Tab-separated table of C-alpha atoms in Angstrom:
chain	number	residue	atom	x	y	z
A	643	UNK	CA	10.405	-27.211	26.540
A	644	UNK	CA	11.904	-28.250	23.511
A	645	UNK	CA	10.666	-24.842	21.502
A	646	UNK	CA	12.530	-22.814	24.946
A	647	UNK	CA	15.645	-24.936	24.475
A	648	UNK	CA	16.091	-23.929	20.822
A	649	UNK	CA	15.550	-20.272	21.714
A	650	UNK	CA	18.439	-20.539	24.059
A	651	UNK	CA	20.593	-22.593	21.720
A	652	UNK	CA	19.473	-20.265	18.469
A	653	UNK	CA	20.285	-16.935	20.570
A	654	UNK	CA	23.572	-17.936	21.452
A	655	UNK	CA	24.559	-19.331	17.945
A	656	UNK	CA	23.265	-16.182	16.737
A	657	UNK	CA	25.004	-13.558	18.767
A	658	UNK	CA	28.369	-15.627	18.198
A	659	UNK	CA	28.234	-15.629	14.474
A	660	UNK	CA	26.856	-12.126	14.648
A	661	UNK	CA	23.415	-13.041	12.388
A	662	UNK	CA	20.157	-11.616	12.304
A	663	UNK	CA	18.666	-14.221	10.757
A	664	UNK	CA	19.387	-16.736	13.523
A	665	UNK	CA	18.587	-14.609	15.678
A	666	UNK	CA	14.966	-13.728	13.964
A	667	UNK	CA	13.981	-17.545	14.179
A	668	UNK	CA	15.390	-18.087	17.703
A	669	UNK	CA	12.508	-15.559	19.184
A	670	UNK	CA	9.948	-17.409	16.915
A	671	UNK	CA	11.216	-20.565	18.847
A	672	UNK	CA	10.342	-18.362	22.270
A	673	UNK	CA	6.557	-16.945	21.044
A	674	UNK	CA	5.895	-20.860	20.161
A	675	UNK	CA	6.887	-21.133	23.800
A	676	UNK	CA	4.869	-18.728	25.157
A	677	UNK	CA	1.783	-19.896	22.816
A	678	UNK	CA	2.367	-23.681	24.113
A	679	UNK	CA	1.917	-22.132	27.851
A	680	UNK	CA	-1.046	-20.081	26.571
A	681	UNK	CA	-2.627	-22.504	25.047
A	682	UNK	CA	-2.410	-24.933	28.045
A	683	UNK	CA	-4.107	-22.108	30.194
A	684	UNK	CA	-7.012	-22.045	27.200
A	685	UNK	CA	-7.629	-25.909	27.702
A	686	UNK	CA	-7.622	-25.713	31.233
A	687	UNK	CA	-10.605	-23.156	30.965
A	688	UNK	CA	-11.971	-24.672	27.512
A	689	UNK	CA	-12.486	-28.103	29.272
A	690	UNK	CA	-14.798	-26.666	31.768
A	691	UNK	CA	-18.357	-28.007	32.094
A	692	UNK	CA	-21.268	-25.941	31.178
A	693	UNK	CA	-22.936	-23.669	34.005
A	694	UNK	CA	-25.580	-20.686	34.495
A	695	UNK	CA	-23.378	-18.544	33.107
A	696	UNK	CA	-22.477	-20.713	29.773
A	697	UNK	CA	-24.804	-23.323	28.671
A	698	UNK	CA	-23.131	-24.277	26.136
A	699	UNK	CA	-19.934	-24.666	27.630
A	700	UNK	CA	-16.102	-22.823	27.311
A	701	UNK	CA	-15.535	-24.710	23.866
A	702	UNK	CA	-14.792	-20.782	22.432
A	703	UNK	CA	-11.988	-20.176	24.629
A	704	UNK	CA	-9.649	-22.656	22.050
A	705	UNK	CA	-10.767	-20.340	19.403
A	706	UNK	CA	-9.413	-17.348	21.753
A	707	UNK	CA	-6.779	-18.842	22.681
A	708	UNK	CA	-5.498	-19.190	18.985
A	709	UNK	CA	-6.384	-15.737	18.471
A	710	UNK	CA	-3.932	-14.711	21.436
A	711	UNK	CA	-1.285	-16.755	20.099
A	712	UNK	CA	-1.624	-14.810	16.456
A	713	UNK	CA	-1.321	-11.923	17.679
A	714	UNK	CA	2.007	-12.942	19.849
A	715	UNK	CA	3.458	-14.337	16.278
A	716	UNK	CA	2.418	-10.934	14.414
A	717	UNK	CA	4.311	-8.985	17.418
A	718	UNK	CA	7.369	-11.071	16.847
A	719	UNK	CA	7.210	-10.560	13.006
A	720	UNK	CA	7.232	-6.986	13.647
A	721	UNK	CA	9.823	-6.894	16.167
A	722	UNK	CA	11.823	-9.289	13.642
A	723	UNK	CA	11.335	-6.874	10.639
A	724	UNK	CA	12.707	-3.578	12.314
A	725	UNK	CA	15.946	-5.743	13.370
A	726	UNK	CA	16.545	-7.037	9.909
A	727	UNK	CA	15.751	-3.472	8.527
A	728	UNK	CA	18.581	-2.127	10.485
A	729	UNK	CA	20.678	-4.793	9.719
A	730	UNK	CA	20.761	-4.076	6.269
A	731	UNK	CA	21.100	-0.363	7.079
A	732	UNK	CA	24.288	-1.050	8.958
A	733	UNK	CA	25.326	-4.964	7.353
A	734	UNK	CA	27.902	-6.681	9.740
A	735	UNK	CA	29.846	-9.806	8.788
A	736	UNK	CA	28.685	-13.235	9.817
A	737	UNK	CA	31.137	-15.315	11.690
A	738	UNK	CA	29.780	-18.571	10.396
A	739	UNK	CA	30.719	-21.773	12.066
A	740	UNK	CA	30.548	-25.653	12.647
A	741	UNK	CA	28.959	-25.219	15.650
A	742	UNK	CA	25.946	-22.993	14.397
A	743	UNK	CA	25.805	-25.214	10.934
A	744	UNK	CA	24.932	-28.344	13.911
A	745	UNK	CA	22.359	-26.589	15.798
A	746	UNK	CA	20.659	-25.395	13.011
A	747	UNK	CA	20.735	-28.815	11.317
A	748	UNK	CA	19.023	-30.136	15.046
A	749	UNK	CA	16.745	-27.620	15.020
A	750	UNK	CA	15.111	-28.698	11.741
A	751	UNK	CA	14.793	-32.034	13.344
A	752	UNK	CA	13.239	-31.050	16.458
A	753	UNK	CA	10.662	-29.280	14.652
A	754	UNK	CA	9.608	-31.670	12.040
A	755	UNK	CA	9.409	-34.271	14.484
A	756	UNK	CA	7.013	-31.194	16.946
A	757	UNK	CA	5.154	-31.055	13.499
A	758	UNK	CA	4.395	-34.377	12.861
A	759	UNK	CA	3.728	-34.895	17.262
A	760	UNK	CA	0.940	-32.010	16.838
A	761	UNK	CA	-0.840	-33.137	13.396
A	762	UNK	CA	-1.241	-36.743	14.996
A	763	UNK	CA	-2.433	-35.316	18.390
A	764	UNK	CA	-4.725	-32.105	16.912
A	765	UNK	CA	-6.317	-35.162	14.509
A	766	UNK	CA	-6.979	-37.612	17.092
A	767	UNK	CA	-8.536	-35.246	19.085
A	768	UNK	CA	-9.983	-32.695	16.793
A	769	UNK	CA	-8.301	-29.512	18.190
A	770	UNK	CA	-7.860	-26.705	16.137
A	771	UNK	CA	-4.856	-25.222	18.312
A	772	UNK	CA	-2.888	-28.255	17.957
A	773	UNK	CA	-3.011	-28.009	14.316
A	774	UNK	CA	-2.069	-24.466	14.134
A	775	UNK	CA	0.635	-25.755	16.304
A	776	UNK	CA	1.314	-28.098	13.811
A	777	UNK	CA	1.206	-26.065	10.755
A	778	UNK	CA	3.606	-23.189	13.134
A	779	UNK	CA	6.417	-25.670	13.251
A	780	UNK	CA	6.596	-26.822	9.918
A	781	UNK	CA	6.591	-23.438	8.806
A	782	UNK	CA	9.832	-23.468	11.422
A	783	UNK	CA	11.261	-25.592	9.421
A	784	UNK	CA	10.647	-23.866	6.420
A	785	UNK	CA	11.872	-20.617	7.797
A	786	UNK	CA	15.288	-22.260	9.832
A	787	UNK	CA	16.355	-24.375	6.397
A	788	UNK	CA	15.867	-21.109	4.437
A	789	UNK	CA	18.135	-19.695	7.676
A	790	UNK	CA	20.525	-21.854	7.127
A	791	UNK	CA	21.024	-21.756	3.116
A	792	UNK	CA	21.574	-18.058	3.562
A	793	UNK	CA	24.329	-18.294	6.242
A	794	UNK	CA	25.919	-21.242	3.983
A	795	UNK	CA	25.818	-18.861	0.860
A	796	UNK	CA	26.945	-16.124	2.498
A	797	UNK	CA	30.010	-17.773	4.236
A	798	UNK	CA	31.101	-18.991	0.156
A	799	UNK	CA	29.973	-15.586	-1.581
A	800	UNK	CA	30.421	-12.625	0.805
A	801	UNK	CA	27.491	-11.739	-0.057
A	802	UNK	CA	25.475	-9.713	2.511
A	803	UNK	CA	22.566	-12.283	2.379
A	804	UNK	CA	21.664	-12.275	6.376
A	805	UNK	CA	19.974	-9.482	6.257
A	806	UNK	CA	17.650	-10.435	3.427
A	807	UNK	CA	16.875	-13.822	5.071
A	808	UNK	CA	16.272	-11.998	8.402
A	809	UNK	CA	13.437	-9.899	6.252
A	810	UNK	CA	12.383	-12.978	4.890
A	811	UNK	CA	11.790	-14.971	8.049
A	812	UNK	CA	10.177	-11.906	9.507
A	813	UNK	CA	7.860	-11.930	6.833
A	814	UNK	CA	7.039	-15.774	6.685
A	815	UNK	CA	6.370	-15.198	10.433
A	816	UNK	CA	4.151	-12.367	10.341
A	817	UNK	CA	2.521	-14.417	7.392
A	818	UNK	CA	1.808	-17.205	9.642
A	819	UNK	CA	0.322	-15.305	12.048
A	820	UNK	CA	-2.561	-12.969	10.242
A	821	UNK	CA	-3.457	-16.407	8.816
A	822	UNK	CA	-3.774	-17.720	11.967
A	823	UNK	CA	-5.724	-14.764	13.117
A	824	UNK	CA	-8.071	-15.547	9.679
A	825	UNK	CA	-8.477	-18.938	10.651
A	826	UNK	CA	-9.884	-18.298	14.067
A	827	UNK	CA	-11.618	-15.420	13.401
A	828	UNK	CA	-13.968	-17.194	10.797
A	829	UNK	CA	-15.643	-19.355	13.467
A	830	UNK	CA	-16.123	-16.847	16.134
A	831	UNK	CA	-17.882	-14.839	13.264
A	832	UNK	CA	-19.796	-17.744	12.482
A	833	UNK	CA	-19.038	-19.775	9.291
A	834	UNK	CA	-20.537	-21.682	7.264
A	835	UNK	CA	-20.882	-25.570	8.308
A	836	UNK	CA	-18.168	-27.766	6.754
A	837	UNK	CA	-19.381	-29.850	3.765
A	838	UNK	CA	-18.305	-33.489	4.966
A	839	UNK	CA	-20.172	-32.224	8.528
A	840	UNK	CA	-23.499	-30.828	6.511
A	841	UNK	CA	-23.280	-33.759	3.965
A	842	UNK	CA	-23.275	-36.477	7.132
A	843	UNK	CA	-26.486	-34.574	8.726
A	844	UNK	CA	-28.231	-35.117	5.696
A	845	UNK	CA	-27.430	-38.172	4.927
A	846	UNK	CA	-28.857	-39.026	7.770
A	847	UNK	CA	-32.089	-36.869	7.768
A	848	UNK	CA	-32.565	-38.667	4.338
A	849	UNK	CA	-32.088	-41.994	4.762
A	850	UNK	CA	-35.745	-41.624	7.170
A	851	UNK	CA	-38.466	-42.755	4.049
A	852	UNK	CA	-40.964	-40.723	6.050
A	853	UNK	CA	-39.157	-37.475	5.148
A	854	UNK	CA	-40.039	-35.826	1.639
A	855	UNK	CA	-37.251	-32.959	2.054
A	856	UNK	CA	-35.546	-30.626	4.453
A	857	UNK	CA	-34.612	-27.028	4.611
A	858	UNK	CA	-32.933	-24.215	6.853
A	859	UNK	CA	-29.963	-26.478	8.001
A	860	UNK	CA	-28.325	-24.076	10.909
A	861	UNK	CA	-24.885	-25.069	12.883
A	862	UNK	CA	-24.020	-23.510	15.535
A	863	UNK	CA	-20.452	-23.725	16.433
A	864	UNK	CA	-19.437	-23.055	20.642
A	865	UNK	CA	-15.577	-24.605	20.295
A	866	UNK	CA	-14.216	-28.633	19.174
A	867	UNK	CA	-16.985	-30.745	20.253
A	868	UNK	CA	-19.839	-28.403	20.833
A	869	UNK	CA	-22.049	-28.176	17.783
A	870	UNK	CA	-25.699	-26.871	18.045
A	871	UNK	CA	-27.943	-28.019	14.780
A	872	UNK	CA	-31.501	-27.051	13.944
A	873	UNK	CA	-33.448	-28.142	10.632
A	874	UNK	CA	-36.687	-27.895	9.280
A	875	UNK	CA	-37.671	-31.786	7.775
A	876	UNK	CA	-40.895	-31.955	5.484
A	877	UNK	CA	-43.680	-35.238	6.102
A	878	UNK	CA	-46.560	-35.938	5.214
A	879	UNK	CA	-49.784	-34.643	6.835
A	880	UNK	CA	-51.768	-37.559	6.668
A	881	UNK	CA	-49.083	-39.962	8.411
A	882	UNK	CA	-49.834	-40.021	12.649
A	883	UNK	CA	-47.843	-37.315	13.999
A	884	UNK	CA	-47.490	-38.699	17.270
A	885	UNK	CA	-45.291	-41.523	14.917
A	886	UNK	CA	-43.267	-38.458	12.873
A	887	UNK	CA	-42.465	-37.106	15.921
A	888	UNK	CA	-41.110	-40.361	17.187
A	889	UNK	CA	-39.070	-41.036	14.121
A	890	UNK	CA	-38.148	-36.793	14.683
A	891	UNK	CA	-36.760	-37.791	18.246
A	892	UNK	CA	-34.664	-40.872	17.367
A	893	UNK	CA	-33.078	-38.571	14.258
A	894	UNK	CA	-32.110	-36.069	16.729
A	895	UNK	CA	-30.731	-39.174	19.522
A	896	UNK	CA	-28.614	-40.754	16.159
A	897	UNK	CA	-27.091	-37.519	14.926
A	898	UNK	CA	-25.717	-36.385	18.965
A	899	UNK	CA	-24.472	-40.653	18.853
A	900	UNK	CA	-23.018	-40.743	15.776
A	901	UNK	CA	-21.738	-37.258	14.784
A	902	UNK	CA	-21.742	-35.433	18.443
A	903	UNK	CA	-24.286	-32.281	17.335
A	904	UNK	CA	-27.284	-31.652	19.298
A	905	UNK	CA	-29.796	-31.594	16.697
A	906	UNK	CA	-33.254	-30.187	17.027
A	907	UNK	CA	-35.579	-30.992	14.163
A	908	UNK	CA	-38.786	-28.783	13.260
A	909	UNK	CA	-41.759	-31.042	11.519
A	910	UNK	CA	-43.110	-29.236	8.547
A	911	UNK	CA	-46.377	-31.064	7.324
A	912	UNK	CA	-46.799	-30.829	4.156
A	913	UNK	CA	-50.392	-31.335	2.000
A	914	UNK	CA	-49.773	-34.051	-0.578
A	915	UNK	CA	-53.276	-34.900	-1.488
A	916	UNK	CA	-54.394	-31.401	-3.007
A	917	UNK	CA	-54.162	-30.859	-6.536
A	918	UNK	CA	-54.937	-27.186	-6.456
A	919	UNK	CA	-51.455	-26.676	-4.458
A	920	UNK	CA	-49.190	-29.025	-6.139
A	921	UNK	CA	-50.082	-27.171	-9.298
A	922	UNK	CA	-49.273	-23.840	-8.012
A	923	UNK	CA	-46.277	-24.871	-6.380
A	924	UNK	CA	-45.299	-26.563	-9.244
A	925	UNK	CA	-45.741	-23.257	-11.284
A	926	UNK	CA	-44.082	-21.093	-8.838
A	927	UNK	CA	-40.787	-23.313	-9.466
A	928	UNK	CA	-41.459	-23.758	-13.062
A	929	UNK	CA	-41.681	-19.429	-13.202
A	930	UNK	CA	-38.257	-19.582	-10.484
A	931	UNK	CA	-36.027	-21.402	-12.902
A	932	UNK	CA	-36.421	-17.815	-15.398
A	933	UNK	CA	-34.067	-16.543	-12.595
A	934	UNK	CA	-31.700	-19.718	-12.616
A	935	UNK	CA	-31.297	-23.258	-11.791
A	936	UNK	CA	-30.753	-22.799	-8.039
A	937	UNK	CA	-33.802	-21.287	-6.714
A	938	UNK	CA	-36.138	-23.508	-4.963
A	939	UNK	CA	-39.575	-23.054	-3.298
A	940	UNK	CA	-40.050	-25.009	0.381
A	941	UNK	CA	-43.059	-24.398	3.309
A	942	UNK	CA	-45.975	-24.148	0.093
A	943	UNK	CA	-49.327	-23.680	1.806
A	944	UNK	CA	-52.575	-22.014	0.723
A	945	UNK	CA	-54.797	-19.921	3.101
A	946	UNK	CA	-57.943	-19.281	1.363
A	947	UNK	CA	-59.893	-16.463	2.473
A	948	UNK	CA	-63.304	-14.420	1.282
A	949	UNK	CA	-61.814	-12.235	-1.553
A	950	UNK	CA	-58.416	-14.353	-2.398
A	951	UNK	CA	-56.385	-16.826	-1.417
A	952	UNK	CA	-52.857	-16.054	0.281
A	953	UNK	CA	-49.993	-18.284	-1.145
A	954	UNK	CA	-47.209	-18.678	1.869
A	955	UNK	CA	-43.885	-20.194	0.778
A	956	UNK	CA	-40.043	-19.380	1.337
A	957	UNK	CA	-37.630	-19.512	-1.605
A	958	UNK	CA	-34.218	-20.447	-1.039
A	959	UNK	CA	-32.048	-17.323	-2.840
A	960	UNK	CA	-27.955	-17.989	-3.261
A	961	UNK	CA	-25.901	-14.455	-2.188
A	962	UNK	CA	-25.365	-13.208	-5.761
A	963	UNK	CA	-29.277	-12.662	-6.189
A	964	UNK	CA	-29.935	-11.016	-3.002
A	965	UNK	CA	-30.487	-7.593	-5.232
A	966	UNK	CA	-33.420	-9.462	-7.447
A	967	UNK	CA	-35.764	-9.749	-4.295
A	968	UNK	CA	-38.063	-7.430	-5.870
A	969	UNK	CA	-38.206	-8.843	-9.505
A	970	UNK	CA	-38.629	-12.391	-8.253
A	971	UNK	CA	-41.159	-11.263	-5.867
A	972	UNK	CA	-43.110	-9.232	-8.781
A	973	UNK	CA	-42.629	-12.227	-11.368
A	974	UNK	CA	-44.403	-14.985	-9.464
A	975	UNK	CA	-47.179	-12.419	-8.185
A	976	UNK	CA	-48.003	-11.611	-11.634
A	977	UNK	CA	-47.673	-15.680	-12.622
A	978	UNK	CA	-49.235	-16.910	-9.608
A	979	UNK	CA	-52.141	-14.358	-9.688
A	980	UNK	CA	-52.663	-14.503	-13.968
A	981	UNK	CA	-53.944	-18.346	-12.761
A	982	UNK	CA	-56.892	-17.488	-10.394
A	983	UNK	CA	-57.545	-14.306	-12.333
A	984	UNK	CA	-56.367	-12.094	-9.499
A	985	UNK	CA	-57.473	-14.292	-6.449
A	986	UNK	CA	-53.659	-15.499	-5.768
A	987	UNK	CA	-51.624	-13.403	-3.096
A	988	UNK	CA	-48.062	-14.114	-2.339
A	989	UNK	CA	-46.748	-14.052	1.050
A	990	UNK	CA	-42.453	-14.505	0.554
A	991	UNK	CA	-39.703	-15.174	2.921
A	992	UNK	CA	-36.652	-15.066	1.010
A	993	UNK	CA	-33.782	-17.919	2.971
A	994	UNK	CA	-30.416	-17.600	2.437
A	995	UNK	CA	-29.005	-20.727	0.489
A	996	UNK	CA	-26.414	-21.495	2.461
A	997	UNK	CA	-29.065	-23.161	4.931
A	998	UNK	CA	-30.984	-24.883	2.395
């Protein structure tokens, strides 16, 4: 309502004094209209239980939504920066005024006041659209205060400014939306976990004493509220399993309490009592760290067999190495193997870092 009310206001200021630039920022007060009516159709449908057809829910339909509203905002930037163009083409006095300074001078109010209503709200209940709402009006202001300077100047210079802040605010509007469009995009595509969100899973995962490390950390992100975790947690072999899986099940119960992701954790035993493999796992990390400090070895286990012995492991490999498979691969095959005079075999599944 209030957004609708300053497109009317705006509009009619703007075809009085005969500016562009008003005019620019009163339709970007009518697409944050028409994204506050679009985005209460995406809650309506985001809020929707989970059923055959979507187990996990309509969370993604806030992410859509967003993207619907960017594209609105790039539209109106485009539409904005043809009307500006041609004003400067064919420039036309302003006919500044009182009236239009006032409304202008209200407007910045309204919308710091929508901006600081939508960061509250989109923080109290973690909504992405409300803070994109958020960030869209203070850019408002941003764009109606550089509005406003411009018609001021241009009343005291003559100077044929409204055209220029016309391009401007089409600009800072079009702006606004392709990051918009960026910032929704990203989780549809899958990003990466957030650190404070990865940092409190494994916090918790290692405050268990039973657990000796953990590895392949996967989020899986269906809209605010719907967060899908697996991760691989190392214990002992020789401690009960029926108790590790116990202490497995109440990690998984705390993490959905206290942090609202379902959690599924995978129990990797691992041998701690065999000196043969701690050696060659410790050599395999000692012959990693030639390739740099961030490699690490997880899942070490020996298969012996009637000719040699296979040595299964994955190494955790950051992005930037991803083209040294083979040389890593060939490195700890001739390490691994120059210690059992041949019998050693490597079996290697290269992880991506980013889970580990």
């Amino acid at each position: 309502i209030c957004n609708f009310v300053l497109f009317l206001v705006k509009l009619s200021v703007g075809l009085i004094i005969n500016s562009v630039a008003v005019i620019s920022d009163a339709f970007n007060n009518l697409s944050d209209s028409a994204s506050c009516i679009i985005t209460l159709f995406g809650y309506k449908i985001s809020s929707k239980p989970a059923d055959k057809d979507h187990p996990f829910g309509h969370g993604r339909m806030e992410y859509l939504t967003s993207l619907i509203i960017s594209a609105i905002i790039v539209f109106v930037g485009l539409e904005l920066f043809k009307g500006s163009l041609q004003k400067l083409l064919n420039p036309e006095e302003v006919k500044f005024s009182i009236a239009a300074l006032v409304s202008l001078i209200i407007s910045i109010g309204i919308k710091l006041w929508l901006s600081l209503f939508n960061t509250t709200l989109g923080k109290k209940i973690n909504s992405v659209v409300m803070l994109a709402t958020a960030k869209d009006s203070r850019n408002d202001v941003i764009a109606t205060c550089a509005v406003l300077l411009a018609a001021i100047l241009e009343y005291f210079t003559r100077l044929p400014l409204d055209g220029y802040m016309g391009l401007g605010v089409a600009m800072f509007i079009l702006y606004s939306g392709v990051m918009l469009a960026k910032d929704t995009i990203s989780p549809l595509l899958g990003e990466q976990v957030s650190p404070e969100l990865r940092k409190r899973i494994v916090t918790l995962v290692e405050s268990n004493p039973y657990v000796l490390g953990y590895h392949d950390l996967m989020v899986h992100d269906y809209g605010p509220g719907q967060r899908f975790a697996s991760l691989h947690v190392e214990m002992d072999m020789r401690e009960d399993p029926l108790y590790c899986h116990e202490l497995i099940d109440d990690m998984e119960r705390e993490c959905l309490r206290n942090h609202n992701v379902h959690l599924v954790i995978h129990y990797d035993p691992v041998v701690m009592d065999d000196g043969e493999t701690s050696h060659l796992r410790q050599e395999g990390c000692r012959i990693l760290t030639g390739f740099g400090p961030r490699l690490s070895i997880h899942d070490f286990r020996m298969v012996p067999g009637t000719g040699h012995t296979n040595l299964i492991f994955d190494i955790a490999l950051p992005n930037d190495l991803r083209s040294r498979e083979k040389d890593i691969s060939k490195a700890l095959d001739q390490g691994l193997a120059a210690l059992g005079q041949g019998t050693y075999y490597t079996v290697i599944t290269f992880d991506p870092e980013a889970f580990n």
